Amino acid sequence: MGTRIPSHQLSSGLYVSGRPEQHKPERQPTMSSRSVPYTGGDPKKSGELGKMLEVPGVDAGKPSRSSSQHNSGSVRSGPNSGHVGRHSGSGQMARKSSGSGPMALPTGLITSGPVGSGPIGRRSGQLDQTGAPATAPSAGGKTVYGSAVTSLAEEVKVGFRVSRAVVWVFLVVVAMGLLVGVFLMVAVKKFVILVALAAVIVPVVALIVWNCVWGRRGLLGFVKRYPDAELRGAIDGQYVKVTGVVTCGSIPLESSYQRVPRCVYVSTELYEYKGLGGKSANPKHRCFTWGSRYSEKYVADFYISDFQSGLRALVKAGYGAKVAPFVEPTTVVDVTKDNRELSPNFLGWLGDRKLSSDDRIMRLKEGYIKEGSTVSVMGVVRRHDNVLMIVPSAEPVSTGCQWIRCLLPTYVEGLILTCEDNQNSDVIPV
C-alpha cells in the first residue's frame, strides 16, 4: 500500500511536492545603545587588554570610562586625525618614560621600551638633535636648514699670525729711518744715505704685499702638495689629508638657484659692480670694484671614501663646525649694461630673498660639491665606538715658510675642504 506524497499549489497556479513553508515573522536586529569608549591607545583605559598585558595600574573590576571629549567626534577636530592632533604634527610621538616596561604610543601600538630606544629614536635622517626638521621650505620658496647644517656667514680667513707689537715696532723703525735719512740728506747733501735706506725698506714692503696677494694661492698649493694619508693606519688625534669620493650624510643639500640635488656643500653669492657715484653693495664696497651683496653657504656632515685604503669616514662638518671650503664658483647669471633683461628664475630668486632688481650690474655665482665628486679633506682623525671620523682641528693650521716662493707662514682655521672637479663635468655615480 503506497503512501501519498503531499503537495501544494503556489500562488502562480503551479503544483509542487512538499508541504508549504511556515513563514516566521522576521526579528528586527537589536542594537545596543551603549557607546564604546575611546581609549586613545592607552592600555590602562582598555580594561581586559591592559589586564592581559599586565600593565600596572589597571583594575579589571573597575572598567574605565572616558569622557565625552575622547569619542570619535572630537578626535577629528585637531589638525591631525587621532589623539596625536594635539601635538600639531611636530614629530614628537610620545612622552619619554624612565622605565623600561611596556609603553603605549598615541597610535595604540604598545612597545617594550621608551620612545627613542629603538630604530625610530636613533634615526637622524630628517630630524636634528633638537627635534626640529632638518630642512623646511619657507613661504617664499627659500630653503631653511636646521641646526644640523652649518651656515658659513663669513669668508675664509687666511692670514699671518704676527703680533701687533711686532707690527708697531716695524712701523716705528721705518718712520725713524725715513726721518734720519731725510735729515742726513739735507745736512750732508748726499743721496747715498737715502738710497741705502730705501734699499732696506722697499724689499720688506714688497715681501708683505707679495704675501697678501699670493697668500691664498700659497695655501692651496700647500694643500695640494700635502701627502695623502691612509685611514687604515691613522691613529686617533692625527692630522691627515684624505682624498676620495664623497657621499651625502643624513641631510643632503640643494643649491638655491640651479636646484642641484644631493650636495654636501652649496654656496650662492650675488655681486654688484659700483661705478662712480653708484650704490654700494655693502659698507666696505669701494668704487670701480665688485662687492658682495648677498651670500649663503651651507655644509653638512658627509662621508668620504679613501682612495688609499677604501675605508669610509664620517666628516663632521655640520652642527656649527669650523669649515674652510675652497671651491671655485661659476657665474650662472651675468647682468651687464648691454644685457639688462632678467630671467623669471632670477627675478623669483631675488624676490624670495627680498632683494631689489633695479638698474644694477650684477653677477650671481654658485658653487657646490655634488655627491660623487672627488674631494680632499684635511682634519683630525677621531675613533669612537668603531666609527671613523674626521673633525676640525682645534688649533689653526700653518703652512710653514715657503722660502722658494717667498711666502711667510699662512694660517687657516677649521676643516679644510677642497674640490678640483669641474662643476659641469660628470661625477662618479654612487
Short mmCIF file of C-alpha atoms in Angstrom, two decimals:
data_model
loop_
_atom_site.label_atom_id
_atom_site.label_comp_id
_atom_site.label_asym_id
_atom_site.label_seq_id
_atom_site.Cartn_x
_atom_site.Cartn_y
_atom_site.Cartn_z
CA MET A 1 0.00 0.00 0.00
CA GLY A 2 1.59 3.20 -1.15
CA THR A 3 1.85 6.45 0.80
CA ARG A 4 0.56 9.65 -0.68
CA ILE A 5 3.14 12.40 -1.16
CA PRO A 6 1.77 15.74 -0.01
CA SER A 7 1.71 18.57 -2.48
CA HIS A 8 0.53 22.19 -2.54
CA GLN A 9 -0.23 24.89 -5.06
CA LEU A 10 1.83 28.05 -5.41
CA SER A 11 0.40 31.47 -5.99
CA SER A 12 1.25 31.15 -9.68
CA GLY A 13 -1.01 28.05 -10.03
CA LEU A 14 1.83 25.54 -10.23
CA TYR A 15 1.61 22.37 -8.08
CA VAL A 16 4.83 21.35 -6.31
CA SER A 17 5.57 18.48 -3.97
CA GLY A 18 6.11 19.07 -0.30
CA ARG A 19 4.35 20.95 2.37
CA PRO A 20 4.00 24.71 2.30
CA GLU A 21 6.63 26.65 4.29
CA GLN A 22 5.59 28.28 7.52
CA HIS A 23 6.59 31.96 7.28
CA LYS A 24 8.06 33.11 10.59
CA PRO A 25 7.96 36.76 11.50
CA GLU A 26 11.37 38.38 10.94
CA ARG A 27 13.09 39.62 14.06
CA GLN A 28 14.48 43.11 13.95
CA PRO A 29 18.19 43.32 14.77
CA THR A 30 18.83 44.55 18.24
CA MET A 31 21.32 47.38 18.66
CA SER A 32 22.89 48.32 21.89
CA SER A 33 22.62 51.92 22.86
CA ARG A 34 25.82 51.70 24.86
CA SER A 35 28.70 53.56 23.17
CA VAL A 36 32.17 52.11 23.17
CA PRO A 37 34.52 54.49 24.96
CA TYR A 38 37.58 55.77 23.09
CA THR A 39 40.78 54.74 24.85
CA GLY A 40 43.24 56.74 22.73
CA GLY A 41 45.63 53.77 22.70
CA ASP A 42 46.05 53.83 26.49
CA PRO A 43 46.07 50.23 27.82
CA LYS A 44 45.02 51.49 31.27
CA LYS A 45 41.67 52.51 29.77
CA SER A 46 41.13 49.38 27.71
CA GLY A 47 40.17 47.04 30.54
CA GLU A 48 40.82 43.42 29.51
CA LEU A 49 43.63 44.42 27.13
CA GLY A 50 45.58 46.12 29.91
CA LYS A 51 44.95 43.17 32.22
CA MET A 52 46.15 40.72 29.58
CA LEU A 53 49.39 42.68 29.04
CA GLU A 54 49.88 43.01 32.81
CA VAL A 55 50.14 46.77 32.66
CA PRO A 56 50.40 48.17 36.21
CA GLY A 57 47.57 50.41 37.34
CA VAL A 58 44.79 48.50 35.51
CA ASP A 59 41.90 47.21 37.59
CA ALA A 60 39.78 44.65 35.74
CA GLY A 61 36.91 45.03 38.23
CA LYS A 62 36.60 48.74 37.55
CA PRO A 63 36.29 49.39 33.85
CA SER A 64 37.44 52.84 32.97
CA ARG A 65 35.16 55.31 31.30
CA SER A 66 36.36 58.03 29.07
CA SER A 67 34.76 61.41 28.96
CA SER A 68 32.76 62.68 26.04
CA GLN A 69 35.75 64.54 24.62
CA HIS A 70 37.50 61.25 23.82
CA ASN A 71 34.90 59.89 21.46
CA SER A 72 35.36 59.79 17.74
CA GLY A 73 33.52 63.05 17.19
CA SER A 74 36.03 65.27 18.98
CA VAL A 75 39.14 63.44 17.92
CA ARG A 76 38.89 64.62 14.31
CA SER A 77 38.75 68.27 15.35
CA GLY A 78 42.52 68.63 15.64
CA PRO A 79 44.99 69.33 12.85
CA ASN A 80 45.74 65.63 12.53
CA SER A 81 43.42 62.64 12.85
CA GLY A 82 43.56 60.72 16.09
CA HIS A 83 44.73 61.73 19.53
CA VAL A 84 48.05 62.94 18.14
CA GLY A 85 46.31 66.05 16.80
CA ARG A 86 47.13 67.98 19.97
CA HIS A 87 50.83 67.91 19.14
CA SER A 88 50.30 69.82 15.83
CA GLY A 89 52.43 67.40 13.87
CA SER A 90 55.75 68.47 15.37
CA GLY A 91 57.22 65.00 15.22
CA GLN A 92 57.04 64.18 18.92
CA MET A 93 55.25 60.88 19.26
CA ALA A 94 55.06 60.32 22.99
CA ARG A 95 56.49 61.41 26.27
CA LYS A 96 59.72 59.81 27.36
CA SER A 97 59.46 57.17 30.03
CA SER A 98 62.09 56.49 32.63
CA GLY A 99 61.07 52.88 32.99
CA SER A 100 61.81 50.00 30.68
CA GLY A 101 58.40 48.36 30.81
CA PRO A 102 55.71 48.35 28.11
CA MET A 103 54.70 51.71 26.79
CA ALA A 104 51.85 52.79 24.52
CA LEU A 105 52.25 55.16 21.62
CA PRO A 106 49.44 57.54 20.62
CA THR A 107 48.67 55.26 17.68
CA GLY A 108 47.76 52.44 20.04
CA LEU A 109 50.92 50.40 19.41
CA ILE A 110 52.45 49.03 22.60
CA THR A 111 56.23 48.88 22.69
CA SER A 112 58.63 47.20 25.09
CA GLY A 113 60.64 50.33 25.90
CA PRO A 114 60.59 54.11 25.87
CA VAL A 115 60.39 56.10 22.69
CA GLY A 116 63.86 56.68 21.28
CA SER A 117 65.28 53.33 22.40
CA GLY A 118 64.55 51.66 19.08
CA PRO A 119 65.40 52.45 15.50
CA ILE A 120 62.89 55.29 15.37
CA GLY A 121 64.69 57.27 18.06
CA ARG A 122 68.13 56.70 16.57
CA ARG A 123 67.15 57.74 13.08
CA SER A 124 68.75 61.05 12.15
CA GLY A 125 67.66 61.37 8.57
CA GLN A 126 65.05 64.11 8.91
CA LEU A 127 65.33 65.37 12.47
CA ASP A 128 68.25 67.06 14.13
CA GLN A 129 69.23 66.76 17.77
CA THR A 130 66.77 69.42 18.88
CA GLY A 131 63.84 67.55 17.32
CA ALA A 132 63.19 70.20 14.67
CA PRO A 133 63.01 69.34 10.98
CA ALA A 134 66.39 69.43 9.24
CA THR A 135 65.02 71.27 6.20
CA ALA A 136 61.90 73.36 5.95
CA PRO A 137 60.88 75.36 2.89
CA SER A 138 59.65 78.81 3.78
CA ALA A 139 56.65 80.54 2.29
CA GLY A 140 58.75 82.29 -0.32
CA GLY A 141 60.44 79.15 -1.62
CA LYS A 142 63.75 79.64 0.16
CA THR A 143 65.00 76.50 1.90
CA VAL A 144 65.73 76.96 5.61
CA TYR A 145 68.04 74.41 7.23
CA GLY A 146 68.13 73.37 10.86
CA SER A 147 70.98 73.36 13.34
CA ALA A 148 72.43 70.18 11.82
CA VAL A 149 73.63 72.21 8.81
CA THR A 150 76.47 74.71 9.26
CA SER A 151 75.86 78.17 7.82
CA LEU A 152 79.12 79.82 6.73
CA ALA A 153 78.38 83.50 7.09
CA GLU A 154 81.97 84.77 6.88
CA GLU A 155 84.64 84.35 4.26
CA VAL A 156 87.57 82.02 4.86
CA LYS A 157 90.15 83.94 6.86
CA VAL A 158 93.66 83.33 5.56
CA GLY A 159 96.22 85.45 7.39
CA PHE A 160 99.56 85.70 9.06
CA ARG A 161 100.00 85.21 12.77
CA VAL A 162 102.01 88.32 13.59
CA SER A 163 101.52 90.12 16.88
CA ARG A 164 100.54 93.77 16.91
CA ALA A 165 103.67 94.64 18.89
CA VAL A 166 105.88 93.42 16.04
CA VAL A 167 103.86 95.43 13.52
CA TRP A 168 104.10 98.61 15.57
CA VAL A 169 107.84 98.17 16.14
CA PHE A 170 108.36 97.72 12.40
CA LEU A 171 106.36 100.85 11.58
CA VAL A 172 108.25 102.91 14.16
CA VAL A 173 111.63 101.75 12.81
CA VAL A 174 110.60 102.60 9.24
CA ALA A 175 109.38 106.07 10.26
CA MET A 176 112.57 106.81 12.24
CA GLY A 177 114.73 105.59 9.37
CA LEU A 178 112.98 107.88 6.92
CA LEU A 179 113.37 110.88 9.22
CA VAL A 180 117.06 110.20 9.82
CA GLY A 181 117.68 109.65 6.13
CA VAL A 182 115.96 112.90 5.14
CA PHE A 183 117.86 114.85 7.84
CA LEU A 184 121.24 113.48 6.77
CA MET A 185 120.42 114.07 3.13
CA VAL A 186 119.66 117.75 3.85
CA ALA A 187 122.67 118.23 6.16
CA VAL A 188 125.31 116.30 4.21
CA LYS A 189 123.64 116.83 0.83
CA LYS A 190 124.27 113.29 -0.27
CA PHE A 191 121.61 110.94 -1.62
CA VAL A 192 123.61 107.82 -0.76
CA ILE A 193 122.08 107.53 2.70
CA LEU A 194 118.52 107.79 1.35
CA VAL A 195 119.25 105.19 -1.32
CA ALA A 196 120.70 102.83 1.28
CA LEU A 197 117.65 103.29 3.49
CA ALA A 198 115.29 102.65 0.56
CA ALA A 199 117.24 99.52 -0.32
CA VAL A 200 116.32 98.11 3.11
CA ILE A 201 112.68 99.24 3.38
CA VAL A 202 111.46 98.56 -0.17
CA PRO A 203 112.19 94.78 -0.14
CA VAL A 204 110.39 94.40 3.19
CA VAL A 205 107.31 96.22 1.92
CA ALA A 206 107.39 94.24 -1.32
CA LEU A 207 107.54 90.99 0.67
CA ILE A 208 104.44 91.95 2.67
CA VAL A 209 102.49 92.92 -0.44
CA TRP A 210 103.55 89.71 -2.19
CA ASN A 211 102.26 87.58 0.69
CA CYS A 212 98.96 89.47 0.83
CA VAL A 213 98.34 88.87 -2.87
CA TRP A 214 99.60 85.28 -3.14
CA GLY A 215 98.79 84.03 0.36
CA ARG A 216 95.60 82.22 -0.65
CA ARG A 217 97.25 80.55 -3.64
CA GLY A 218 100.16 79.54 -1.47
CA LEU A 219 97.75 77.84 0.93
CA LEU A 220 96.06 75.95 -1.90
CA GLY A 221 99.45 74.85 -3.18
CA PHE A 222 100.34 73.63 0.30
CA VAL A 223 97.12 71.60 0.48
CA LYS A 224 97.73 70.13 -2.96
CA ARG A 225 101.30 69.09 -2.13
CA TYR A 226 100.41 67.67 1.29
CA PRO A 227 100.69 63.86 1.14
CA ASP A 228 97.52 61.78 1.37
CA ALA A 229 97.24 59.60 4.45
CA GLU A 230 95.89 56.07 4.68
CA LEU A 231 92.96 55.88 7.06
CA ARG A 232 93.64 52.24 7.89
CA GLY A 233 96.84 53.14 9.71
CA ALA A 234 95.83 56.57 11.03
CA ILE A 235 95.82 56.90 14.81
CA ASP A 236 93.43 58.88 16.96
CA GLY A 237 94.32 62.58 17.04
CA GLN A 238 96.50 62.51 13.90
CA TYR A 239 96.21 65.40 11.45
CA VAL A 240 95.66 63.91 8.00
CA LYS A 241 94.67 64.73 4.46
CA VAL A 242 92.18 62.35 2.86
CA THR A 243 91.23 62.35 -0.82
CA GLY A 244 88.29 60.36 -2.11
CA VAL A 245 84.72 60.29 -3.35
CA VAL A 246 82.08 61.92 -1.17
CA THR A 247 78.55 60.74 -0.41
CA CYS A 248 75.78 62.62 1.36
CA GLY A 249 75.06 62.09 5.00
CA SER A 250 71.64 62.15 6.62
CA ILE A 251 70.87 65.63 5.26
CA PRO A 252 71.59 66.22 1.55
CA LEU A 253 71.78 69.84 0.42
CA GLU A 254 70.44 71.57 -2.68
CA SER A 255 71.77 74.66 -4.44
CA SER A 256 69.38 77.59 -4.22
CA TYR A 257 69.36 78.81 -7.85
CA GLN A 258 70.15 75.85 -10.13
CA ARG A 259 68.46 73.39 -7.75
CA VAL A 260 71.28 70.86 -7.96
CA PRO A 261 70.23 67.99 -5.65
CA ARG A 262 72.28 65.80 -3.28
CA CYS A 263 75.17 68.09 -2.46
CA VAL A 264 77.41 68.18 0.61
CA TYR A 265 78.31 71.85 0.17
CA VAL A 266 76.46 74.68 -1.59
CA SER A 267 77.17 78.38 -1.99
CA THR A 268 75.31 81.16 -3.79
CA GLU A 269 76.70 84.70 -3.91
CA LEU A 270 75.35 87.87 -5.51
CA TYR A 271 77.91 90.52 -6.52
CA GLU A 272 77.31 94.09 -7.71
CA TYR A 273 79.61 96.48 -9.52
CA LYS A 274 79.88 100.00 -8.16
CA GLY A 275 80.82 102.76 -10.54
CA LEU A 276 81.39 106.42 -9.81
CA GLY A 277 78.53 107.52 -7.58
CA GLY A 278 76.80 104.13 -7.74
CA LYS A 279 75.06 102.21 -4.98
CA SER A 280 77.18 100.24 -2.52
CA ALA A 281 76.53 96.52 -2.07
CA ASN A 282 77.96 96.59 1.47
CA PRO A 283 79.52 99.18 3.81
CA LYS A 284 83.06 98.24 2.69
CA HIS A 285 82.32 98.43 -1.03
CA ARG A 286 84.70 100.74 -2.91
CA CYS A 287 84.21 102.40 -6.28
CA PHE A 288 85.05 100.56 -9.50
CA THR A 289 85.05 97.17 -7.75
CA TRP A 290 82.73 94.20 -7.30
CA GLY A 291 81.12 93.91 -3.87
CA SER A 292 79.20 91.10 -2.23
CA ARG A 293 75.55 91.99 -1.72
CA TYR A 294 74.16 88.63 -0.62
CA SER A 295 75.75 85.31 0.28
CA GLU A 296 74.56 81.94 1.56
CA LYS A 297 76.84 78.98 2.14
CA TYR A 298 75.90 75.68 3.78
CA VAL A 299 77.75 72.48 4.59
CA ALA A 300 76.59 69.34 6.39
CA ASP A 301 78.06 66.06 7.62
CA PHE A 302 79.09 63.76 4.80
CA TYR A 303 81.09 60.60 4.10
CA ILE A 304 84.33 60.25 2.18
CA SER A 305 85.74 57.01 0.79
CA ASP A 306 89.52 56.99 0.99
CA PHE A 307 91.34 56.23 -2.28
CA GLN A 308 94.30 54.76 -0.40
CA SER A 309 92.59 52.17 1.79
CA GLY A 310 88.99 52.13 0.59
CA LEU A 311 87.68 52.91 4.09
CA ARG A 312 84.81 55.32 4.58
CA ALA A 313 84.98 58.07 7.19
CA LEU A 314 82.37 60.47 8.51
CA VAL A 315 83.40 64.11 8.06
CA LYS A 316 81.91 66.20 10.87
CA ALA A 317 81.23 69.44 9.03
CA GLY A 318 77.74 70.16 10.39
CA TYR A 319 76.34 71.45 13.68
CA GLY A 320 78.28 74.73 13.57
CA ALA A 321 81.74 73.25 12.91
CA LYS A 322 84.51 75.49 11.59
CA VAL A 323 84.96 74.73 7.90
CA ALA A 324 87.23 76.43 5.36
CA PRO A 325 85.89 75.49 1.90
CA PHE A 326 87.97 76.30 -1.17
CA VAL A 327 85.51 75.69 -4.01
CA GLU A 328 85.66 77.90 -7.08
CA PRO A 329 82.13 79.05 -8.02
CA THR A 330 80.88 79.60 -11.55
CA THR A 331 78.89 82.54 -12.89
CA VAL A 332 75.31 81.49 -13.59
CA VAL A 333 73.76 84.96 -14.14
CA ASP A 334 75.56 87.98 -15.60
CA VAL A 335 73.66 91.29 -15.83
CA THR A 336 75.62 93.91 -17.79
CA LYS A 337 74.87 97.32 -19.27
CA ASP A 338 74.06 95.77 -22.63
CA ASN A 339 72.04 92.90 -21.24
CA ARG A 340 69.68 94.09 -18.50
CA GLU A 341 66.88 91.62 -19.13
CA LEU A 342 66.33 89.47 -16.06
CA SER A 343 65.06 85.94 -16.42
CA PRO A 344 61.93 84.88 -14.48
CA ASN A 345 64.01 82.43 -12.45
CA PHE A 346 66.42 85.16 -11.38
CA LEU A 347 63.57 87.55 -10.55
CA GLY A 348 61.94 84.84 -8.45
CA TRP A 349 65.24 84.15 -6.67
CA LEU A 350 65.62 87.86 -5.86
CA GLY A 351 62.02 88.09 -4.69
CA ASP A 352 62.35 85.14 -2.33
CA ARG A 353 65.24 86.93 -0.61
CA LYS A 354 63.60 90.37 -0.74
CA LEU A 355 66.35 91.83 -2.93
CA SER A 356 65.64 94.68 -5.32
CA SER A 357 66.07 94.22 -9.04
CA ASP A 358 66.60 97.84 -10.07
CA ASP A 359 69.14 99.19 -12.56
CA ARG A 360 72.32 97.46 -11.33
CA ILE A 361 75.20 95.48 -12.79
CA MET A 362 75.07 92.10 -11.06
CA ARG A 363 76.64 88.68 -11.13
CA LEU A 364 75.29 85.57 -9.48
CA LYS A 365 77.88 82.90 -8.71
CA GLU A 366 77.07 79.42 -7.47
CA GLY A 367 79.36 76.67 -6.27
CA TYR A 368 78.66 73.22 -4.90
CA ILE A 369 80.15 69.82 -4.18
CA LYS A 370 77.85 67.17 -5.54
CA GLU A 371 77.65 63.60 -4.37
CA GLY A 372 80.23 61.55 -6.27
CA SER A 373 82.79 64.36 -6.57
CA THR A 374 86.46 63.90 -5.68
CA VAL A 375 87.28 65.97 -2.60
CA SER A 376 90.31 66.50 -0.36
CA VAL A 377 89.70 66.97 3.36
CA MET A 378 92.25 67.98 5.99
CA GLY A 379 91.36 67.40 9.63
CA VAL A 380 91.98 65.36 12.75
CA VAL A 381 91.16 61.64 12.97
CA ARG A 382 88.77 60.56 15.72
CA ARG A 383 87.72 56.98 16.51
CA HIS A 384 84.63 56.45 18.66
CA ASP A 385 82.74 53.17 19.02
CA ASN A 386 84.23 51.73 15.83
CA VAL A 387 83.19 54.87 13.93
CA LEU A 388 85.96 56.61 11.98
CA MET A 389 85.52 60.38 11.86
CA ILE A 390 87.41 63.43 10.62
CA VAL A 391 86.83 66.53 12.75
CA PRO A 392 88.16 70.12 12.56
CA SER A 393 91.46 70.86 14.23
CA ALA A 394 91.33 72.81 17.49
CA GLU A 395 94.39 74.87 16.51
CA PRO A 396 94.89 76.89 13.30
CA VAL A 397 96.78 75.06 10.58
CA SER A 398 100.06 76.63 9.42
CA THR A 399 101.61 76.19 6.00
CA GLY A 400 105.11 77.00 7.27
CA CYS A 401 107.66 79.18 5.50
CA GLN A 402 107.86 78.57 1.76
CA TRP A 403 111.26 80.10 1.04
CA ILE A 404 111.32 79.25 -2.66
CA ARG A 405 108.05 81.12 -3.22
CA CYS A 406 108.93 83.90 -0.73
CA LEU A 407 105.80 83.14 1.32
CA LEU A 408 105.51 83.59 5.07
CA PRO A 409 103.62 81.06 7.25
CA THR A 410 99.89 81.25 6.47
CA TYR A 411 97.27 80.19 8.99
CA VAL A 412 93.73 78.96 8.46
CA GLU A 413 91.15 77.70 10.97
CA GLY A 414 88.75 74.80 10.68
CA LEU A 415 88.27 71.82 8.42
CA ILE A 416 89.94 72.43 5.06
CA LEU A 417 87.75 71.32 2.16
CA THR A 418 88.88 71.50 -1.48
CA CYS A 419 87.34 70.18 -4.70
CA GLU A 420 89.12 70.28 -8.03
CA ASP A 421 86.32 68.72 -10.09
CA ASN A 422 84.69 70.97 -12.63
CA GLN A 423 81.05 71.52 -11.74
CA ASN A 424 80.00 70.94 -15.35
CA SER A 425 81.84 67.64 -15.60
CA ASP A 426 80.41 64.25 -14.80
CA VAL A 427 80.86 62.86 -11.32
CA ILE A 428 81.29 59.29 -10.19
CA PRO A 429 77.84 57.72 -9.67
CA VAL A 430 77.32 56.39 -6.15
#
